[in-house]
PDB file of C-alpha atoms in Angstrom:
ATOM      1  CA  UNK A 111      56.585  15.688 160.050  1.00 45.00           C
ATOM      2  CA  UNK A 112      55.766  15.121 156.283  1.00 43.00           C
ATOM      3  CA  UNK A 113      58.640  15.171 154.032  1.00 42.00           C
ATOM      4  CA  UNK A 114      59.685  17.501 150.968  1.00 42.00           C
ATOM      5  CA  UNK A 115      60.306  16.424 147.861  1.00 42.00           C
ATOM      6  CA  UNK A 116      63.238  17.984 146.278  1.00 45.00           C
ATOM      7  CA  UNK A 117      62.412  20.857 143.679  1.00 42.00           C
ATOM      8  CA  UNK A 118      63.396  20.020 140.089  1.00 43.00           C
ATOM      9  CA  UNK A 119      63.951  22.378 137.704  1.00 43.00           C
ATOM     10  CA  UNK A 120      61.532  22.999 134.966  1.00 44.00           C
ATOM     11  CA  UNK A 121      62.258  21.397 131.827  1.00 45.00           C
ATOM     12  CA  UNK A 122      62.096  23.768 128.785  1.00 45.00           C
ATOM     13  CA  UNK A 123      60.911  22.047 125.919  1.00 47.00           C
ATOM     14  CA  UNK A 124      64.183  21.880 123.036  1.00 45.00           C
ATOM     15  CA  UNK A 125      61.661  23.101 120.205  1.00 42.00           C
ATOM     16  CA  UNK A 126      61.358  26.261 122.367  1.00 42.00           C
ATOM     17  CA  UNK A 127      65.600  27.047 122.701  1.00 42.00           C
ATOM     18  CA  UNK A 128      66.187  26.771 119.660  1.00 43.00           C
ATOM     19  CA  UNK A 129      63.186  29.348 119.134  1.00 42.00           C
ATOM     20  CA  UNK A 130      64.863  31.849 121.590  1.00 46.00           C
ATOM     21  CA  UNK A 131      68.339  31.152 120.519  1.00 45.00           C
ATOM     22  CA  UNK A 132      66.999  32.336 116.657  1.00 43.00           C
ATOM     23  CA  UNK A 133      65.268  35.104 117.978  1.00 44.00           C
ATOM     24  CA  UNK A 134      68.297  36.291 120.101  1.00 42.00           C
ATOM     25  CA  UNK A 135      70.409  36.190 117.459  1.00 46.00           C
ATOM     26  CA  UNK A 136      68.198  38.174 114.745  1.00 45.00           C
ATOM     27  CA  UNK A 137      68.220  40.933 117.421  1.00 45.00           C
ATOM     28  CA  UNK A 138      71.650  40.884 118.031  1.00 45.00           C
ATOM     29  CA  UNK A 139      71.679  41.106 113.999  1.00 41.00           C
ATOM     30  CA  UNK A 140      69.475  43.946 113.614  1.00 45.00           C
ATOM     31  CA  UNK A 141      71.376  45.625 116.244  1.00 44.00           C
ATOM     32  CA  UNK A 142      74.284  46.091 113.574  1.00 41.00           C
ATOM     33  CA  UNK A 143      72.240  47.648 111.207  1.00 40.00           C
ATOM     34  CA  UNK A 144      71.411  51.503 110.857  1.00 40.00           C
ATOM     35  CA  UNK A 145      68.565  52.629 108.698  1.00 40.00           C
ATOM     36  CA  UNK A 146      69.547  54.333 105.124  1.00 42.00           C
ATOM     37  CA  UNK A 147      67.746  57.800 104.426  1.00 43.00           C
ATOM     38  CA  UNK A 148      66.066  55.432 102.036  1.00 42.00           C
ATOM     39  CA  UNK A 149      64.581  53.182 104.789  1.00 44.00           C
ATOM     40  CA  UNK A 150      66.984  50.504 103.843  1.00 46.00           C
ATOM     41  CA  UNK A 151      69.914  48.860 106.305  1.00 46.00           C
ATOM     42  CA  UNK A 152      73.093  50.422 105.965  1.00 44.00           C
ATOM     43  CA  UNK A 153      76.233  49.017 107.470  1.00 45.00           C
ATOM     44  CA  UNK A 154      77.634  50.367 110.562  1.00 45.00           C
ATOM     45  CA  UNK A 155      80.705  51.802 108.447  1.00 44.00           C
ATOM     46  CA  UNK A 156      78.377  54.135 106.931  1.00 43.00           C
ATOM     47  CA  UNK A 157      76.691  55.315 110.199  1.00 44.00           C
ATOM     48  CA  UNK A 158      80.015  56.086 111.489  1.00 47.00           C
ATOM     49  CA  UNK A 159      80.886  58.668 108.296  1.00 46.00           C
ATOM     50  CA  UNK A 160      81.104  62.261 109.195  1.00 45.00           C
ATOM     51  CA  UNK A 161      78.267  64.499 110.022  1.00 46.00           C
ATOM     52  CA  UNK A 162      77.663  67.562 108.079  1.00 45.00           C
ATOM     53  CA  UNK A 163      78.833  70.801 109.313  1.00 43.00           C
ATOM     54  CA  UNK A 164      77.064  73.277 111.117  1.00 43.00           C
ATOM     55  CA  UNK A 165      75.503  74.879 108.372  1.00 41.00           C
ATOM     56  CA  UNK A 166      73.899  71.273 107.161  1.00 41.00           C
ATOM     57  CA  UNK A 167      76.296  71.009 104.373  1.00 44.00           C
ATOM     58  CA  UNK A 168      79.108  68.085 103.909  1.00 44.00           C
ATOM     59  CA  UNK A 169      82.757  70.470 104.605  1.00 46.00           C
ATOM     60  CA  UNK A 170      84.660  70.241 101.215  1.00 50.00           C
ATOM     61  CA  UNK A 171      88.385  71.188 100.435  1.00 46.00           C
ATOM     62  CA  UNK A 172      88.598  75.030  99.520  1.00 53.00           C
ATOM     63  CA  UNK A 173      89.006  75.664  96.321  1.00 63.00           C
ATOM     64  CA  UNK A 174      91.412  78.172  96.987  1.00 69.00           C
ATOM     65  CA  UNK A 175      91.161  82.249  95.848  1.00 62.00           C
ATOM     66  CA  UNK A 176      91.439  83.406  92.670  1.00 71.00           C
ATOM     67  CA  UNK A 177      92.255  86.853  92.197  1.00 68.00           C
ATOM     68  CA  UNK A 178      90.585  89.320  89.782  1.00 75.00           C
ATOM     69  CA  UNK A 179      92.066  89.852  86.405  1.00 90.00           C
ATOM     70  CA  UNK A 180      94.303  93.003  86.548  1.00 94.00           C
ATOM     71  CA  UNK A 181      92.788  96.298  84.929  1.00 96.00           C
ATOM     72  CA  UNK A 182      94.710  97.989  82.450  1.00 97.00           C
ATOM     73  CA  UNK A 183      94.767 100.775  80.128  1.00 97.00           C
ATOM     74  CA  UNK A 184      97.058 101.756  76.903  1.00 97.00           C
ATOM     75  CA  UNK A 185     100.375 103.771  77.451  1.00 97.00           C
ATOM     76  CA  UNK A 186     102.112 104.667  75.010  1.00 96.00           C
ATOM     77  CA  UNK A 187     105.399 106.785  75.903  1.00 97.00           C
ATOM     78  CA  UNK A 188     108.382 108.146  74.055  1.00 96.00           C
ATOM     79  CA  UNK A 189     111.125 106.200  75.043  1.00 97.00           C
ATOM     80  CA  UNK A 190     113.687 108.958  74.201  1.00 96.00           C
ATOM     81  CA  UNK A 191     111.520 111.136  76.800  1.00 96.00           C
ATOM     82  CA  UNK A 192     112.202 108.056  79.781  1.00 97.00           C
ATOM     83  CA  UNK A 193     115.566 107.902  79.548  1.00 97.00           C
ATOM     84  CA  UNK A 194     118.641 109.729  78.269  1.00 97.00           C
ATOM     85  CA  UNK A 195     121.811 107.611  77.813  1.00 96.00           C
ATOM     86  CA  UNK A 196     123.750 111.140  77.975  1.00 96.00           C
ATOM     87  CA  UNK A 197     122.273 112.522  81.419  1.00 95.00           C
ATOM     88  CA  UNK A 198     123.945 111.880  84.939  1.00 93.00           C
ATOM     89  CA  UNK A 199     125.882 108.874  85.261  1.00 95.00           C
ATOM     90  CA  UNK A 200     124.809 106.563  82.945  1.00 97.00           C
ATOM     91  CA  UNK A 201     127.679 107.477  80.118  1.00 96.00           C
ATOM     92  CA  UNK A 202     130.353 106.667  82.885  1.00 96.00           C
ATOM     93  CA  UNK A 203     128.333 103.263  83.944  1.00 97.00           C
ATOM     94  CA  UNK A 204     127.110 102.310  80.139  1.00 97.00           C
ATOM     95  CA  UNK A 205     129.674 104.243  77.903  1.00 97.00           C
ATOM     96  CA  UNK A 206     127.925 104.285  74.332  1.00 97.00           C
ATOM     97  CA  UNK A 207     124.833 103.619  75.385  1.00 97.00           C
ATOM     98  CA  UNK A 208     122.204 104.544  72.684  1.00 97.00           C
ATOM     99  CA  UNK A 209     118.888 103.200  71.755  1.00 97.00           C
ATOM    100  CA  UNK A 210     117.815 100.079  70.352  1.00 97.00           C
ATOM    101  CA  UNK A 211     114.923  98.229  68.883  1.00 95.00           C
ATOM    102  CA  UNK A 212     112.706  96.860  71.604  1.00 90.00           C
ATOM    103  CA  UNK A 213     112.697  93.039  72.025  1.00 90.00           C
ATOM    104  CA  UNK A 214     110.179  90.681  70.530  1.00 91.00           C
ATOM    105  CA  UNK A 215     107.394  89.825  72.440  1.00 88.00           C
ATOM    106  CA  UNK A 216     108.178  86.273  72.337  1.00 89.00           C
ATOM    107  CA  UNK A 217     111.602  87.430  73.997  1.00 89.00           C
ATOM    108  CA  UNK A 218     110.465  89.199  77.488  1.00 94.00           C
ATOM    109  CA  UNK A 219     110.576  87.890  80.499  1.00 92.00           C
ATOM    110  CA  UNK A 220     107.294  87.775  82.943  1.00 94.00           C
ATOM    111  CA  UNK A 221     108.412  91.364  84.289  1.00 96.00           C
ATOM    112  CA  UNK A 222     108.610  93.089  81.135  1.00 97.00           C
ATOM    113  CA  UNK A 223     106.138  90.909  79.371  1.00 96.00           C
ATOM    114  CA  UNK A 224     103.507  92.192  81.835  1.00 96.00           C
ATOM    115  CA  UNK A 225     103.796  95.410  80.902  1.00 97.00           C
ATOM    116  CA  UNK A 226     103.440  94.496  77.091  1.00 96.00           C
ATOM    117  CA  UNK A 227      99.976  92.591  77.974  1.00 96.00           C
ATOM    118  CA  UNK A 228      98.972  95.654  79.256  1.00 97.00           C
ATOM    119  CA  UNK A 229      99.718  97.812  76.119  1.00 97.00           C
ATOM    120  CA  UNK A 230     102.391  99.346  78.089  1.00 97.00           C
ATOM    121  CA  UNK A 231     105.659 100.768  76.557  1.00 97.00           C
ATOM    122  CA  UNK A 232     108.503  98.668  76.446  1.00 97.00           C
ATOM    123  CA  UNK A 233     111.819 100.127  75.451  1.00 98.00           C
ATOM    124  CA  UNK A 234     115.459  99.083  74.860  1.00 98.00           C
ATOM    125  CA  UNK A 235     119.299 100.930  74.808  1.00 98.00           C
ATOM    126  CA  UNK A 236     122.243  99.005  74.388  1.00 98.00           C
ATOM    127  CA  UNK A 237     126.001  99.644  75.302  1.00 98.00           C
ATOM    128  CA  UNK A 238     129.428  99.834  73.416  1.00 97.00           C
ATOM    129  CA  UNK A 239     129.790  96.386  75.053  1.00 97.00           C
ATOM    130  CA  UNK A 240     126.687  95.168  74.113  1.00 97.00           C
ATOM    131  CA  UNK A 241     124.958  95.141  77.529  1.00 97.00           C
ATOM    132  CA  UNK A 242     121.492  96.157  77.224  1.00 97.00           C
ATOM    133  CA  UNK A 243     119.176  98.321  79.668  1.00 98.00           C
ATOM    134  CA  UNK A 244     115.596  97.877  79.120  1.00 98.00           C
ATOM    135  CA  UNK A 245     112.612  99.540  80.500  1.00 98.00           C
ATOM    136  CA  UNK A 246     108.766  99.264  80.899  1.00 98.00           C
ATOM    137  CA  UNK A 247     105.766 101.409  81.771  1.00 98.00           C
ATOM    138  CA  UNK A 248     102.536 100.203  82.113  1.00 98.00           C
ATOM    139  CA  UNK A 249      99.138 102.120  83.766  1.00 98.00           C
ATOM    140  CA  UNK A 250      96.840  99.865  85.886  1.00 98.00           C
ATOM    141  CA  UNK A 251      94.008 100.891  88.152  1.00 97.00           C
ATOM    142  CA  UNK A 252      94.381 100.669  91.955  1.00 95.00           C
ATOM    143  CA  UNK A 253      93.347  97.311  92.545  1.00 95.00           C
ATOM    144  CA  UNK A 254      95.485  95.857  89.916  1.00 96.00           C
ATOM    145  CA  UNK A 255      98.229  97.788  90.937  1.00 96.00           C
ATOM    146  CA  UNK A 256      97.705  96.771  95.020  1.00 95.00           C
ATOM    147  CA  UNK A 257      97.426  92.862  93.027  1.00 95.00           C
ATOM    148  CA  UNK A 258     100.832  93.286  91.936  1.00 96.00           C
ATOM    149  CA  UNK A 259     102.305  94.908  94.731  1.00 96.00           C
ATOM    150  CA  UNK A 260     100.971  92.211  96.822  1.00 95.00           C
ATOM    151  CA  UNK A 261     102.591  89.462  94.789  1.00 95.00           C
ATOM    152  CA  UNK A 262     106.288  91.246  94.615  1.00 96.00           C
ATOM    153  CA  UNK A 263     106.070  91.653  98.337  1.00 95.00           C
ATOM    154  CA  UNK A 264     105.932  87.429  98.504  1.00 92.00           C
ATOM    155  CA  UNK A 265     108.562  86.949  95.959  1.00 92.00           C
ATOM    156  CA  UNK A 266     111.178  89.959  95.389  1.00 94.00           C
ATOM    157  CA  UNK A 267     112.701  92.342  97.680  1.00 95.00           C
ATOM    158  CA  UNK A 268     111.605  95.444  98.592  1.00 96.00           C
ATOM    159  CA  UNK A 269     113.514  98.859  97.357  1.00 96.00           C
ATOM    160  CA  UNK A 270     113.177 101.628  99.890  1.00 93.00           C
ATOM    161  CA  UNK A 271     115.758 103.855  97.679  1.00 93.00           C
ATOM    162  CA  UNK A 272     113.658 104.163  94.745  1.00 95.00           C
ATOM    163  CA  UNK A 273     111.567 107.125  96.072  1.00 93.00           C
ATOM    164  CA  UNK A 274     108.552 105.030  95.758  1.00 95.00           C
ATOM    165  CA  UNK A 275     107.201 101.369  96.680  1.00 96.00           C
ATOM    166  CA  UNK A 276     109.946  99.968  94.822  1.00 97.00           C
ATOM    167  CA  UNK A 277     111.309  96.093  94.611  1.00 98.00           C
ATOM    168  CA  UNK A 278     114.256  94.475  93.135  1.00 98.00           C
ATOM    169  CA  UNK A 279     115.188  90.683  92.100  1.00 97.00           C
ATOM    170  CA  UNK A 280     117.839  88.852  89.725  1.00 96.00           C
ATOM    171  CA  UNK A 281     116.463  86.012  87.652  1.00 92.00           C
ATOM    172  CA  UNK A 282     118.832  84.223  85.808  1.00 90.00           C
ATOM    173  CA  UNK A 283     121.880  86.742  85.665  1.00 93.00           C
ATOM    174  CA  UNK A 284     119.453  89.519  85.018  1.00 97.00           C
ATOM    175  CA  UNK A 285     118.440  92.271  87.565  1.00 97.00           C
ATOM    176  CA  UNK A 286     114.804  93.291  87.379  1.00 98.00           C
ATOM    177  CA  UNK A 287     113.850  96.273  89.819  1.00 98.00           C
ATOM    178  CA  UNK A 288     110.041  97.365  89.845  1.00 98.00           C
ATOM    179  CA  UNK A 289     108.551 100.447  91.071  1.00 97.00           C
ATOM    180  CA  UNK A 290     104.740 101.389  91.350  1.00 97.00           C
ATOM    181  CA  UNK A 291     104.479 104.998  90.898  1.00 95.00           C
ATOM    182  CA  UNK A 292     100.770 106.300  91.411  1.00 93.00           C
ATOM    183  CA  UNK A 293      99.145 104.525  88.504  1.00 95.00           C
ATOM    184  CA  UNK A 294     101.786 103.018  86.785  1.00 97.00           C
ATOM    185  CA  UNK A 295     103.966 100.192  86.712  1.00 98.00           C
ATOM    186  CA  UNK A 296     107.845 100.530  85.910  1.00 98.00           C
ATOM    187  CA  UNK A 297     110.287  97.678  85.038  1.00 98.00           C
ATOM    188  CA  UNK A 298     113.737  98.113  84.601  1.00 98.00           C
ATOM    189  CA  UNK A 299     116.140  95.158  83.146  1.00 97.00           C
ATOM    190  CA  UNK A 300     119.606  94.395  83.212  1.00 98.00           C
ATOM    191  CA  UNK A 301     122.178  91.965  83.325  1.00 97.00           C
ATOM    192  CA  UNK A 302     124.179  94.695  84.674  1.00 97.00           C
ATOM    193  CA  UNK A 303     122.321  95.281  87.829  1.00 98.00           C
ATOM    194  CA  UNK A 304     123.906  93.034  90.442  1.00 96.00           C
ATOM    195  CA  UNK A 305     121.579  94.620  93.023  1.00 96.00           C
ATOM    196  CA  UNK A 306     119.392  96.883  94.209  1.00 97.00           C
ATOM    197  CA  UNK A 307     121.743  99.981  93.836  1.00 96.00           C
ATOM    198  CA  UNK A 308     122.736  99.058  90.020  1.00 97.00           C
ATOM    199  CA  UNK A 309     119.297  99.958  88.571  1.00 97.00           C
ATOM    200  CA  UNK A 310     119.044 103.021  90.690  1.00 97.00           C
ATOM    201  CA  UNK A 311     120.602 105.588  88.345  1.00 97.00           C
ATOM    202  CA  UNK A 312     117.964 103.916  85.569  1.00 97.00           C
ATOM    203  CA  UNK A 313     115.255 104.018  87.672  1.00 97.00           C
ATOM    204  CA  UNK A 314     115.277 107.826  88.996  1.00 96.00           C
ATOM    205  CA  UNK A 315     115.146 108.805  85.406  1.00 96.00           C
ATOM    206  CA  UNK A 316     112.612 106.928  84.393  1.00 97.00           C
ATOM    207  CA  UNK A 317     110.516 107.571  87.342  1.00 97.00           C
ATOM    208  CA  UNK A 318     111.462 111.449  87.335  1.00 96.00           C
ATOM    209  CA  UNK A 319     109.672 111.071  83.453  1.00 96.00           C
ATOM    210  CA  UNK A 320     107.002 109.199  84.872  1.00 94.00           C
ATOM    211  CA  UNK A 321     106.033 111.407  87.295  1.00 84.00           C
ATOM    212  CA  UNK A 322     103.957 110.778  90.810  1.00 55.00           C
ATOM    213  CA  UNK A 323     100.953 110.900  88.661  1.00 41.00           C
ATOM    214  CA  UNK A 324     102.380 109.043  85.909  1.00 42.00           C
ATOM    215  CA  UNK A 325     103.163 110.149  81.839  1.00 46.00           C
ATOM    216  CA  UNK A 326     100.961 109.951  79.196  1.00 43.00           C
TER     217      UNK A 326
END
C-alpha cells in the first residue's frame, strides 16, 4: 500500500492579498456612490431625495388662491331718500335724530370704507345724545358681490330677518349689519346696535329705498 502525503494548502503569494484586499475595497467604495445627472458621483444622501411627482415636476408648497379684485361701479344716492329719521320707530329709538356730515375717509371702518372704495354713498345722522347711525350703499357685479358674501359667511353672522342675505357683527362697541340686495351692498353702523335686531328698523328703510334691484 503506498502512502499519501498530506494535502497542504496552496500558498497565495502576499503581493497578491493585498491586490484583492484593494480591489475589494474600491468596490465596496463605488458601491456608495450614485451617478449625478452630470455623470459625476453623488453621495447616497442625494440619491435618497424625493422623486418628482407624477407629472415629472418636483411638488412645491401652494401658493395659496388669490381672489379676483371686486368689480364696482359709481352710486351715488340721496341720503335724505335712504333714510328718514321721522318715519316708523326711529324718533322713539333715536329721538332728534337728524342728518350729519358724513365721516372722513380716513375715519371708516373696513365695512363702511368698502363701500367708499367703491364710489358708493356713505351717509351719516346723529342723535340728541350724540349717537350716530351711519349707512352705506355700494353696487358691485355678481361675482364681487358672491366674493363678499363668501367672506361675511366665514367671519360675521348671518341675518335671516333682514328680508335679504343679510349678516350682522359688533367690532369694537359698534354694530355693523350688512345686507346684499340684488346688486348692491348695504352697511349699516352703530354703536347702538347691540345685535342683530337693533339695526333692523335702519335696515328695512334703507333696503325698502334700495329696492330688490337696487337705487340709482
Amino acid at each position: 500500500m503506498s502512502s499519501r502525503r498530506p494535502r497542504t494548502s496552496a500558498r497565495v503569494p502576499p503581493l497578491f492579498v493585498a491586490a484583492s484586499a484593494l480591489a475589494l475595497g474600491a468596490a465596496a467604495l463605488t458601491g456608495c456612490t450614485t451617478s449625478a445627472p452630470g455623470g459625476g458621483p453623488s453621495s447616497s444622501s442625494a440619491a435618497a431625495a424625493p422623486s418628482p411627482t407624477a407629472s415629472g415636476a418636483t411638488a412645491t408648497a401652494d401658493p395659496g388662491y388669490t381672489p379676483p379684485p371686486l368689480v364696482s361701479s359709481p352710486l351715488a344716492l340721496d341720503c335724505a331718500a335712504l333714510l328718514d329719521p321721522a318715519a316708523g320707530v326711529l324718533p322713539t329709538l333715536w329721538p332728534g335724530l337728524a342728518a350729519a356730515d358724513a365721516p372722513d375717509a380716513d375715519a371708516l371702518d373696513d365695512a363702511l370704507a368698502q363701500v367708499a372704495e367703491a364710489d358708493g354713498t356713505v351717509c351719516d345722522w346723529v342723535d340728541a345724545a350724540g349717537d350716530h347711525v351711519t349707512v352705506g350703499v355700494a353696487a358691485y357685479d355678481e361675482a364681487s358681490l358672491t366674493a363678499i358674501a363668501n367672506d361675511l359667511v366665514a367671519s360675521s353672522n348671518s341675518v335671516p330677518s333682514y328680508g335679504v342675505e343679510g349678516y350682522f357683527s359688533l367690532h369694537g362697541g359698534t354694530g355693523v349689519a350688512r345686507a346684499l340686495p340684488t346688486g348692491r351692498l348695504v352697511v349699516a353702523e352703530s354703536t347702538t346696535f347691540a345685535e342683530p335686531g337693533s339695526a333692523e328698523p335702519v335696515m328695512s328703510q334703507v333696503l325698502a329705498a334700495v329696492g330688490e334691484g337696487g337705487a340709482g
